[in-house]
Amino acid sequence: MPVLISGVLKDGTGTPVQNCTIQLKACRTSTTVVVNTVASENPDDAGRYSMDVEQGQYTVTLLVDGYPPSHAGVITVYDDSKPGTLNDFLGAMTED
């Protein structure tokens, strides 16, 4: 069952990031996702994003117009994961 990941993408000054794509690339094959498949979300002008993400492990890359791709980290979405922001999922990996 998909888990909702949503929030507002902001830079270090708290300004919403515009002209950006959030890219999730599957690290391995799961029961619902095939390795190396890519899902993406384009936040709106206010930086808001929302995506239903299947169980699995993903590399997170931010693609901002005019800048090289930025690797944000790796997230793991479990069957029992609670909805949260991208920061929640990225932060959970650093606490393990």
C-alpha atoms as an extended CHARMM CRD file, in Angstrom:
* protein
*
        96  EXT
         1         1  MET       CA              0.0000000000        0.0000000000        0.0000000000  PROA      1               0.0000000000
         2         2  PRO       CA              1.4770000000        3.3920000000       -0.9680000000  PROA      2               0.0000000000
         3         3  VAL       CA              2.5950000000        5.8770000000        1.6820000000  PROA      3               0.0000000000
         4         4  LEU       CA              1.9980000000        9.6110000000        1.2520000000  PROA      4               0.0000000000
         5         5  ILE       CA              5.1500000000       11.7460000000        1.2520000000  PROA      5               0.0000000000
         6         6  SER       CA              4.2590000000       15.4280000000        1.0970000000  PROA      6               0.0000000000
         7         7  GLY       CA              5.4480000000       18.8050000000        2.2710000000  PROA      7               0.0000000000
         8         8  VAL       CA              7.1680000000       21.9680000000        1.0950000000  PROA      8               0.0000000000
         9         9  LEU       CA             10.6330000000       21.8530000000       -0.4640000000  PROA      9               0.0000000000
        10        10  LYS       CA             12.6710000000       24.7860000000        0.8990000000  PROA      10              0.0000000000
        11        11  ASP       CA             16.2700000000       25.9290000000        0.6060000000  PROA      11              0.0000000000
        12        12  GLY       CA             18.5280000000       26.7990000000        3.5490000000  PROA      12              0.0000000000
        13        13  THR       CA             16.9250000000       30.2220000000        3.9460000000  PROA      13              0.0000000000
        14        14  GLY       CA             13.3930000000       28.8180000000        4.0830000000  PROA      14              0.0000000000
        15        15  THR       CA             12.5290000000       29.9440000000        0.5650000000  PROA      15              0.0000000000
        16        16  PRO       CA             10.4250000000       27.4630000000       -1.4610000000  PROA      16              0.0000000000
        17        17  VAL       CA             12.4850000000       25.8280000000       -4.2100000000  PROA      17              0.0000000000
        18        18  GLN       CA             11.0570000000       26.4580000000       -7.6730000000  PROA      18              0.0000000000
        19        19  ASN       CA             11.7890000000       24.7950000000      -11.0140000000  PROA      19              0.0000000000
        20        20  CYS       CA             12.8120000000       21.5740000000       -9.2930000000  PROA      20              0.0000000000
        21        21  THR       CA             12.0900000000       17.8980000000       -9.8050000000  PROA      21              0.0000000000
        22        22  ILE       CA             12.2090000000       15.4390000000       -6.9080000000  PROA      22              0.0000000000
        23        23  GLN       CA             13.3420000000       12.0980000000       -8.3120000000  PROA      23              0.0000000000
        24        24  LEU       CA             13.0270000000        8.7340000000       -6.5450000000  PROA      24              0.0000000000
        25        25  LYS       CA             15.0260000000        5.8640000000       -8.0690000000  PROA      25              0.0000000000
        26        26  ALA       CA             14.3760000000        2.3480000000       -6.7670000000  PROA      26              0.0000000000
        27        27  CYS       CA             17.5140000000        0.7870000000       -5.2320000000  PROA      27              0.0000000000
        28        28  ARG       CA             16.2090000000       -2.7700000000       -5.4710000000  PROA      28              0.0000000000
        29        29  THR       CA             13.2520000000       -4.7880000000       -6.6410000000  PROA      29              0.0000000000
        30        30  SER       CA             10.3690000000       -5.1890000000       -4.1930000000  PROA      30              0.0000000000
        31        31  THR       CA              6.9330000000       -6.7570000000       -4.5100000000  PROA      31              0.0000000000
        32        32  THR       CA              5.6090000000       -3.5940000000       -6.1990000000  PROA      32              0.0000000000
        33        33  VAL       CA              8.6650000000       -1.7940000000       -7.6440000000  PROA      33              0.0000000000
        34        34  VAL       CA             11.3850000000       -2.8410000000      -10.0990000000  PROA      34              0.0000000000
        35        35  VAL       CA             15.0120000000       -1.8190000000       -9.4740000000  PROA      35              0.0000000000
        36        36  ASN       CA             16.2130000000        1.3470000000      -11.2520000000  PROA      36              0.0000000000
        37        37  THR       CA             12.7010000000        2.5680000000      -12.0690000000  PROA      37              0.0000000000
        38        38  VAL       CA             12.2850000000        6.2930000000      -11.5040000000  PROA      38              0.0000000000
        39        39  ALA       CA              9.3420000000        8.2780000000      -10.1700000000  PROA      39              0.0000000000
        40        40  SER       CA              9.3540000000       12.0490000000      -10.0740000000  PROA      40              0.0000000000
        41        41  GLU       CA              7.3510000000       14.9350000000       -8.6850000000  PROA      41              0.0000000000
        42        42  ASN       CA              7.5030000000       18.6160000000       -9.5960000000  PROA      42              0.0000000000
        43        43  PRO       CA              6.6750000000       20.8770000000       -6.6330000000  PROA      43              0.0000000000
        44        44  ASP       CA              4.4030000000       23.8400000000       -7.3810000000  PROA      44              0.0000000000
        45        45  ASP       CA              5.5490000000       27.4880000000       -7.2120000000  PROA      45              0.0000000000
        46        46  ALA       CA              5.1290000000       27.4400000000       -3.4180000000  PROA      46              0.0000000000
        47        47  GLY       CA              7.3960000000       24.3560000000       -3.1790000000  PROA      47              0.0000000000
        48        48  ARG       CA              4.5240000000       21.9980000000       -2.2590000000  PROA      48              0.0000000000
        49        49  TYR       CA              4.8920000000       18.3710000000       -3.2990000000  PROA      49              0.0000000000
        50        50  SER       CA              2.8220000000       15.2470000000       -2.7510000000  PROA      50              0.0000000000
        51        51  MET       CA              3.4940000000       11.6910000000       -3.8920000000  PROA      51              0.0000000000
        52        52  ASP       CA              2.1700000000        8.2430000000       -3.0360000000  PROA      52              0.0000000000
        53        53  VAL       CA              5.2470000000        6.0460000000       -2.7160000000  PROA      53              0.0000000000
        54        54  GLU       CA              5.2730000000        2.2520000000       -2.8000000000  PROA      54              0.0000000000
        55        55  GLN       CA              7.1970000000        0.2010000000       -0.2390000000  PROA      55              0.0000000000
        56        56  GLY       CA             10.8930000000        0.0680000000       -1.1140000000  PROA      56              0.0000000000
        57        57  GLN       CA             14.2480000000        1.7910000000       -0.8940000000  PROA      57              0.0000000000
        58        58  TYR       CA             14.9650000000        4.8270000000       -3.0690000000  PROA      58              0.0000000000
        59        59  THR       CA             17.7770000000        7.2420000000       -3.8210000000  PROA      59              0.0000000000
        60        60  VAL       CA             16.4730000000       10.8110000000       -3.7160000000  PROA      60              0.0000000000
        61        61  THR       CA             17.8540000000       13.2970000000       -6.2240000000  PROA      61              0.0000000000
        62        62  LEU       CA             16.8920000000       16.9440000000       -6.6270000000  PROA      62              0.0000000000
        63        63  LEU       CA             17.0530000000       18.3260000000      -10.1470000000  PROA      63              0.0000000000
        64        64  VAL       CA             16.9890000000       22.1340000000      -10.1260000000  PROA      64              0.0000000000
        65        65  ASP       CA             17.0980000000       24.1060000000      -13.3640000000  PROA      65              0.0000000000
        66        66  GLY       CA             20.5760000000       25.5100000000      -13.9330000000  PROA      66              0.0000000000
        67        67  TYR       CA             22.3300000000       23.3240000000      -11.3270000000  PROA      67              0.0000000000
        68        68  PRO       CA             23.8950000000       19.8430000000      -11.4030000000  PROA      68              0.0000000000
        69        69  PRO       CA             21.7830000000       17.0180000000       -9.8910000000  PROA      69              0.0000000000
        70        70  SER       CA             21.9600000000       16.9220000000       -6.0960000000  PROA      70              0.0000000000
        71        71  HSD       CA             21.8710000000       13.5810000000       -4.2590000000  PROA      71              0.0000000000
        72        72  ALA       CA             19.7280000000       14.2090000000       -1.1520000000  PROA      72              0.0000000000
        73        73  GLY       CA             20.0570000000       10.7270000000        0.3470000000  PROA      73              0.0000000000
        74        74  VAL       CA             18.3580000000        7.3580000000        0.5270000000  PROA      74              0.0000000000
        75        75  ILE       CA             14.9210000000        6.6840000000        1.9820000000  PROA      75              0.0000000000
        76        76  THR       CA             13.1680000000        3.4630000000        2.8860000000  PROA      76              0.0000000000
        77        77  VAL       CA              9.3890000000        3.2200000000        2.7750000000  PROA      77              0.0000000000
        78        78  TYR       CA              7.9350000000        0.3060000000        4.7310000000  PROA      78              0.0000000000
        79        79  ASP       CA              4.4470000000       -1.2040000000        4.5640000000  PROA      79              0.0000000000
        80        80  ASP       CA              3.7440000000        0.3120000000        7.9830000000  PROA      80              0.0000000000
        81        81  SER       CA              5.4390000000        3.6920000000        7.3880000000  PROA      81              0.0000000000
        82        82  LYS       CA              3.3790000000        6.6830000000        8.4580000000  PROA      82              0.0000000000
        83        83  PRO       CA              2.8070000000        9.5550000000        6.0260000000  PROA      83              0.0000000000
        84        84  GLY       CA              5.4250000000       12.2830000000        6.3560000000  PROA      84              0.0000000000
        85        85  THR       CA              7.6170000000       14.8090000000        4.6280000000  PROA      85              0.0000000000
        86        86  LEU       CA             10.6620000000       14.0070000000        2.5620000000  PROA      86              0.0000000000
        87        87  ASN       CA             12.7250000000       15.4240000000        5.4470000000  PROA      87              0.0000000000
        88        88  ASP       CA             11.0590000000       12.9310000000        7.8300000000  PROA      88              0.0000000000
        89        89  PHE       CA             12.0940000000       10.0040000000        5.6390000000  PROA      89              0.0000000000
        90        90  LEU       CA             15.6060000000       11.3390000000        4.9710000000  PROA      90              0.0000000000
        91        91  GLY       CA             16.0710000000       12.0320000000        8.6910000000  PROA      91              0.0000000000
        92        92  ALA       CA             14.9350000000        8.5270000000        9.6220000000  PROA      92              0.0000000000
        93        93  MET       CA             17.8340000000        7.0770000000        7.6240000000  PROA      93              0.0000000000
        94        94  THR       CA             20.4250000000        9.1580000000        9.5020000000  PROA      94              0.0000000000
        95        95  GLU       CA             19.0540000000        8.0490000000       12.8800000000  PROA      95              0.0000000000
        96        96  ASP       CA             19.4120000000        4.3010000000       12.1400000000  PROA      96              0.0000000000
